[in-house]
Short mmCIF file of C-alpha atoms in Angstrom, two decimals:
data_model
loop_
_atom_site.label_atom_id
_atom_site.label_comp_id
_atom_site.label_asym_id
_atom_site.label_seq_id
_atom_site.Cartn_x
_atom_site.Cartn_y
_atom_site.Cartn_z
CA MET A 642 -16.12 28.11 2.98
CA SER A 643 -18.93 26.02 1.54
CA VAL A 644 -18.82 24.82 -2.05
CA HIS A 645 -21.97 25.23 -4.14
CA LYS A 646 -22.95 22.85 -6.91
CA SER A 647 -22.35 25.57 -9.45
CA ASP A 648 -18.72 25.81 -8.28
CA ILE A 649 -17.96 22.14 -8.95
CA LYS A 650 -16.24 21.44 -12.25
CA LYS A 651 -17.88 18.44 -13.88
CA VAL A 652 -15.77 15.76 -15.55
CA THR A 653 -16.40 15.48 -19.28
CA THR A 654 -15.22 13.20 -22.07
CA HIS A 655 -13.00 16.07 -23.25
CA GLN A 656 -11.35 16.27 -19.83
CA LEU A 657 -10.66 12.53 -19.86
CA ALA A 658 -8.88 12.89 -23.20
CA ALA A 659 -6.83 15.75 -21.75
CA MET A 660 -5.95 13.62 -18.72
CA LYS A 661 -4.54 10.92 -21.00
CA GLU A 662 -2.59 13.48 -22.97
CA ARG A 663 -0.85 14.82 -19.87
CA GLY A 664 -0.33 11.37 -18.34
CA GLU A 665 -2.80 11.74 -15.46
CA LYS A 666 -4.42 8.43 -14.52
CA ILE A 667 -8.21 8.17 -14.56
CA SER A 668 -10.07 6.75 -11.54
CA MET A 669 -13.35 4.88 -12.11
CA LEU A 670 -15.66 2.89 -9.83
CA THR A 671 -19.11 1.38 -10.16
CA ALA A 672 -22.18 2.59 -8.28
CA TYR A 673 -25.81 1.54 -8.44
CA ASP A 674 -27.65 3.63 -5.84
CA TYR A 675 -27.91 7.19 -4.54
CA SER A 676 -26.18 6.78 -1.18
CA MET A 677 -23.12 4.96 -2.51
CA ALA A 678 -22.79 7.28 -5.49
CA LYS A 679 -22.96 10.32 -3.21
CA ILE A 680 -19.98 9.07 -1.21
CA ILE A 681 -17.93 8.04 -4.26
CA ASP A 682 -18.57 11.31 -6.08
CA GLY A 683 -17.82 13.35 -2.98
CA ALA A 684 -14.49 11.55 -2.61
CA GLY A 685 -13.45 12.88 -6.02
CA ILE A 686 -13.78 9.93 -8.41
CA ASP A 687 -13.45 10.84 -12.10
CA VAL A 688 -15.92 8.37 -13.63
CA ILE A 689 -18.80 6.38 -12.16
CA LEU A 690 -19.90 3.32 -14.09
CA VAL A 691 -23.47 2.19 -13.56
CA GLY A 692 -22.46 -1.33 -14.48
CA ASP A 693 -24.62 -4.27 -15.43
CA SER A 694 -22.67 -5.90 -12.59
CA ALA A 695 -25.66 -4.66 -10.59
CA SER A 696 -27.14 -7.95 -11.73
CA ASN A 697 -24.57 -9.71 -9.54
CA VAL A 698 -23.99 -7.46 -6.53
CA MET A 699 -27.46 -5.92 -6.20
CA ALA A 700 -29.74 -8.73 -7.39
CA GLY A 701 -27.63 -11.82 -6.65
CA ASN A 702 -27.68 -13.23 -10.16
CA GLU A 703 -24.87 -15.52 -11.32
CA THR A 704 -24.21 -13.47 -14.47
CA THR A 705 -24.94 -10.00 -15.84
CA LEU A 706 -27.37 -11.37 -18.43
CA PRO A 707 -30.68 -11.18 -16.49
CA ILE A 708 -30.63 -7.44 -15.81
CA THR A 709 -33.02 -5.46 -18.01
CA LEU A 710 -32.92 -2.02 -19.60
CA ASP A 711 -35.58 -0.83 -17.14
CA HIS A 712 -33.43 -2.03 -14.24
CA MET A 713 -30.38 -0.20 -15.61
CA ILE A 714 -32.34 3.02 -16.05
CA TYR A 715 -33.57 2.76 -12.46
CA HIS A 716 -30.04 2.32 -11.09
CA ALA A 717 -28.63 5.03 -13.36
CA THR A 718 -31.29 7.53 -12.30
CA SER A 719 -30.45 6.92 -8.65
CA VAL A 720 -26.75 7.49 -9.32
CA VAL A 721 -27.23 10.62 -11.45
CA ASN A 722 -29.37 12.14 -8.69
CA ALA A 723 -26.37 11.89 -6.35
CA VAL A 724 -23.57 13.08 -8.60
CA ASP A 725 -22.20 16.61 -8.79
CA ARG A 726 -18.81 16.02 -10.44
CA ALA A 727 -18.15 12.60 -11.94
CA LEU A 728 -18.90 11.51 -15.50
CA VAL A 729 -21.67 8.88 -15.29
CA VAL A 730 -21.39 6.04 -17.82
CA VAL A 731 -24.23 3.51 -18.07
CA ASP A 732 -23.97 -0.06 -19.37
CA ILE A 733 -26.47 -0.99 -22.05
CA PRO A 734 -27.52 -4.46 -20.85
CA PHE A 735 -27.42 -7.73 -22.74
CA GLY A 736 -30.14 -8.06 -25.38
CA SER A 737 -30.69 -4.30 -25.66
CA TYR A 738 -28.28 -3.48 -28.50
CA GLN A 739 -27.03 -6.68 -30.17
CA GLY A 740 -30.18 -7.36 -32.22
CA SER A 741 -30.02 -4.34 -34.51
CA SER A 742 -28.63 -0.83 -34.69
CA THR A 743 -32.17 0.51 -34.39
CA GLU A 744 -32.68 -1.34 -31.12
CA ALA A 745 -29.28 -0.14 -29.91
CA LEU A 746 -30.13 3.49 -30.61
CA ARG A 747 -33.53 3.15 -28.97
CA SER A 748 -31.93 1.68 -25.82
CA ALA A 749 -29.23 4.34 -25.66
CA ILE A 750 -31.76 7.15 -26.08
CA ARG A 751 -33.92 5.74 -23.30
CA ILE A 752 -30.93 5.63 -20.96
CA MET A 753 -29.90 9.20 -21.74
CA LYS A 754 -33.42 10.68 -21.61
CA GLU A 755 -34.82 8.76 -18.64
CA SER A 756 -31.77 8.54 -16.37
CA GLY A 757 -29.82 11.67 -17.24
CA GLY A 758 -26.64 9.62 -17.69
CA HIS A 759 -23.74 11.18 -19.57
CA ALA A 760 -22.61 8.25 -21.76
CA VAL A 761 -23.24 4.56 -22.46
CA LYS A 762 -20.96 1.53 -22.55
CA VAL A 763 -21.23 -1.50 -24.86
CA GLU A 764 -19.31 -4.76 -25.10
CA GLY A 765 -17.74 -5.96 -28.34
CA GLY A 766 -15.90 -4.78 -31.45
CA LYS A 767 -16.49 -5.44 -35.14
CA GLU A 768 -19.66 -7.44 -34.44
CA ILE A 769 -21.44 -4.39 -32.99
CA GLU A 770 -19.99 -1.80 -35.39
CA ASP A 771 -23.37 -0.77 -36.80
CA SER A 772 -24.86 -0.33 -33.34
CA VAL A 773 -21.95 1.86 -32.20
CA LYS A 774 -22.23 3.98 -35.35
CA ARG A 775 -25.97 4.46 -34.87
CA ILE A 776 -25.64 5.48 -31.22
CA LEU A 777 -22.82 7.90 -31.98
CA SER A 778 -24.83 9.40 -34.85
CA ALA A 779 -27.35 10.59 -32.26
CA GLY A 780 -24.64 12.47 -30.38
CA ILE A 781 -24.47 9.97 -27.52
CA PRO A 782 -20.94 9.34 -26.15
CA VAL A 783 -19.95 5.67 -26.25
CA MET A 784 -17.37 3.81 -24.17
CA GLY A 785 -16.23 0.47 -25.58
CA HIS A 786 -15.40 -2.74 -23.70
CA LEU A 787 -13.09 -5.50 -24.94
CA GLY A 788 -11.25 -8.50 -23.53
CA LEU A 789 -13.32 -10.46 -21.04
CA THR A 790 -16.88 -9.43 -21.89
CA PRO A 791 -19.23 -10.74 -19.18
CA GLN A 792 -22.30 -10.51 -21.43
CA SER A 793 -20.69 -13.20 -23.62
CA ILE A 794 -19.77 -15.51 -20.74
CA TYR A 795 -21.76 -18.47 -22.06
CA LYS A 796 -19.99 -18.16 -25.41
CA PHE A 797 -16.54 -18.36 -23.80
CA GLY A 798 -17.61 -20.63 -20.93
CA THR A 799 -15.06 -19.24 -18.48
CA TYR A 800 -13.88 -16.06 -16.75
CA THR A 801 -10.20 -16.79 -17.45
CA VAL A 802 -7.80 -14.26 -18.97
CA ARG A 803 -8.64 -13.38 -22.57
CA ALA A 804 -6.42 -12.65 -25.61
CA LYS A 805 -3.44 -14.76 -24.53
CA GLU A 806 -3.23 -16.35 -27.97
CA GLU A 807 -1.91 -14.35 -30.93
CA ALA A 808 -5.08 -14.51 -33.05
CA GLU A 809 -7.36 -13.28 -30.26
CA ALA A 810 -4.84 -10.61 -29.26
CA GLN A 811 -4.72 -9.30 -32.83
CA LYS A 812 -8.50 -9.22 -33.01
CA LEU A 813 -8.60 -7.22 -29.79
CA ILE A 814 -6.10 -4.71 -31.20
CA ASP A 815 -8.10 -4.43 -34.43
CA ASP A 816 -11.36 -4.01 -32.52
CA ALA A 817 -9.83 -1.35 -30.26
CA LYS A 818 -8.62 0.67 -33.24
CA LEU A 819 -12.02 0.28 -34.91
CA LEU A 820 -13.87 1.57 -31.85
CA GLU A 821 -11.56 4.58 -31.74
CA GLU A 822 -12.09 5.24 -35.47
CA LEU A 823 -15.85 5.02 -35.03
CA GLY A 824 -15.70 7.74 -32.39
CA CYS A 825 -15.79 6.02 -28.98
CA PHE A 826 -14.40 8.39 -26.32
CA ALA A 827 -12.80 5.66 -24.17
CA LEU A 828 -12.30 1.92 -23.89
CA VAL A 829 -12.39 -0.61 -21.05
CA LEU A 830 -10.05 -3.61 -21.27
CA GLU A 831 -10.94 -6.45 -18.90
CA LYS A 832 -8.74 -9.32 -17.77
CA ILE A 833 -6.14 -9.43 -20.54
CA PRO A 834 -2.31 -9.68 -20.41
CA SER A 835 -0.76 -6.45 -19.13
CA ALA A 836 1.69 -6.19 -22.04
CA LEU A 837 -1.18 -6.31 -24.55
CA ALA A 838 -3.20 -3.74 -22.61
CA GLU A 839 -0.22 -1.39 -22.45
CA ARG A 840 0.30 -1.74 -26.20
CA VAL A 841 -3.32 -0.87 -26.90
CA ALA A 842 -3.17 2.15 -24.59
CA LYS A 843 -0.05 3.42 -26.38
CA GLU A 844 -1.48 2.91 -29.87
CA LEU A 845 -4.82 4.57 -29.13
CA THR A 846 -5.35 8.29 -28.58
CA ILE A 847 -8.50 7.71 -26.49
CA PRO A 848 -8.25 6.76 -22.79
CA VAL A 849 -7.99 3.05 -22.02
CA ILE A 850 -9.34 1.94 -18.63
CA GLY A 851 -8.25 -1.40 -17.25
CA ILE A 852 -9.69 -3.97 -14.90
CA GLY A 853 -7.29 -6.85 -14.52
CA ALA A 854 -5.23 -5.37 -17.37
CA GLY A 855 -2.15 -4.14 -15.55
CA SER A 856 -0.79 -0.67 -14.81
CA GLY A 857 0.21 0.36 -18.33
CA VAL A 858 -3.23 1.71 -19.22
CA ASP A 859 -4.68 5.18 -18.66
CA GLY A 860 -6.87 4.40 -15.67
CA GLN A 861 -8.46 1.72 -13.53
CA VAL A 862 -11.99 0.57 -12.69
CA LEU A 863 -13.24 -1.78 -9.97
CA VAL A 864 -16.65 -2.85 -8.71
CA VAL A 865 -17.13 -0.79 -5.57
CA HIS A 866 -18.63 -3.67 -3.57
CA ASP A 867 -15.50 -5.71 -4.28
CA MET A 868 -12.92 -3.05 -3.39
CA LEU A 869 -14.78 -2.15 -0.18
CA GLY A 870 -15.01 -5.76 0.96
CA ILE A 871 -18.81 -5.85 0.92
CA THR A 872 -18.62 -8.90 -1.32
CA GLN A 873 -16.53 -11.65 0.26
CA ASP A 874 -16.38 -14.59 -2.16
CA PHE A 875 -14.99 -12.79 -5.25
CA LYS A 876 -11.18 -12.88 -5.04
CA PRO A 877 -9.50 -12.43 -8.44
CA ARG A 878 -5.81 -11.53 -8.61
CA PHE A 879 -6.52 -8.02 -9.88
CA LEU A 880 -8.74 -7.05 -6.92
CA ARG A 881 -7.30 -4.97 -4.09
CA ARG A 882 -9.61 -4.62 -1.10
CA TYR A 883 -9.35 -1.16 0.42
CA ALA A 884 -11.66 -1.90 3.35
CA ASN A 885 -13.58 -4.70 5.04
CA ILE A 886 -16.98 -3.05 5.13
CA GLY A 887 -18.71 -6.44 5.03
CA GLY A 888 -17.00 -7.47 8.27
CA MET A 889 -17.76 -4.11 9.89
CA MET A 890 -21.43 -4.39 8.92
CA THR A 891 -21.67 -7.91 10.33
CA GLU A 892 -20.19 -6.77 13.66
CA ALA A 893 -22.50 -3.75 13.79
CA VAL A 894 -25.61 -5.84 13.12
CA GLN A 895 -24.57 -8.42 15.72
CA HIS A 896 -24.00 -5.62 18.26
CA TYR A 897 -27.43 -4.19 17.46
CA ILE A 898 -29.09 -7.60 17.91
CA GLN A 899 -27.35 -8.02 21.27
CA ASP A 900 -28.45 -4.57 22.45
CA VAL A 901 -32.06 -5.14 21.41
CA LYS A 902 -32.29 -8.50 23.16
CA SER A 903 -30.64 -7.19 26.33
CA VAL A 904 -32.88 -4.08 26.28
CA ASP A 905 -29.80 -1.87 26.17
CA PHE A 906 -31.24 -0.21 23.08
CA PRO A 907 -33.00 2.15 23.22
CA ASN A 908 -31.71 3.72 26.43
CA GLU A 909 -33.33 6.68 28.23
CA LYS A 910 -31.63 9.27 26.02
CA GLU A 911 -32.92 7.51 22.89
CA GLN A 912 -36.58 7.69 23.89
CA TYR A 913 -39.24 10.44 23.78
#
């Protein structure tokens, strides 16, 4: 029996909270285009993050900093067009919310209106409190992001594990509690000690999603190009590759080249 769009139960922020309450882990992956998002959503993922990591995997930039708000809206629109079930969260890119709460609200509204996304994600804690408040005041769901924050990479100067020292760990805990108090519906913790991440997840009532933060959190997120083996050079400890799509694509392209040059393609059945 076929399933119609109207029969598909969409994932909401309320459902994510309920999942945490009953101990069900939350699955989250990135996507940046229609075709990939269609596959991921159809497989049953809970949350799709239109990450500013598009700057790296789609545009080839060294960091996430160069991607613009217009770029993010373009990618988010493509993803939303493909999705029937998953909650779509969109990163507000660097330089689009740090300047002022007014700028933050304007950026978030553009994302929601122009892409049709369901929520936005921002990096930081106390330092962006006013921006988070302003976005939430407009009724826009906000997901926080603490720990390793790629938009601040030049400040830290390294992608090593964050919050190993007591002072930084305490700040992370304080920031996490602040984001919850402000009204964020969920929080991403990136590349921090697993014990700290587990503590935060236990002390917060909102879902905590980890990437390189151990198994004691409420869910996991990975960059889809990394977990599928499309990217080859990125090999952090926390990454598990579930396929070698990059290798398969290389073999397929090489086979195609061989068939074209040998005039094996197209054969008689492939012509008009």
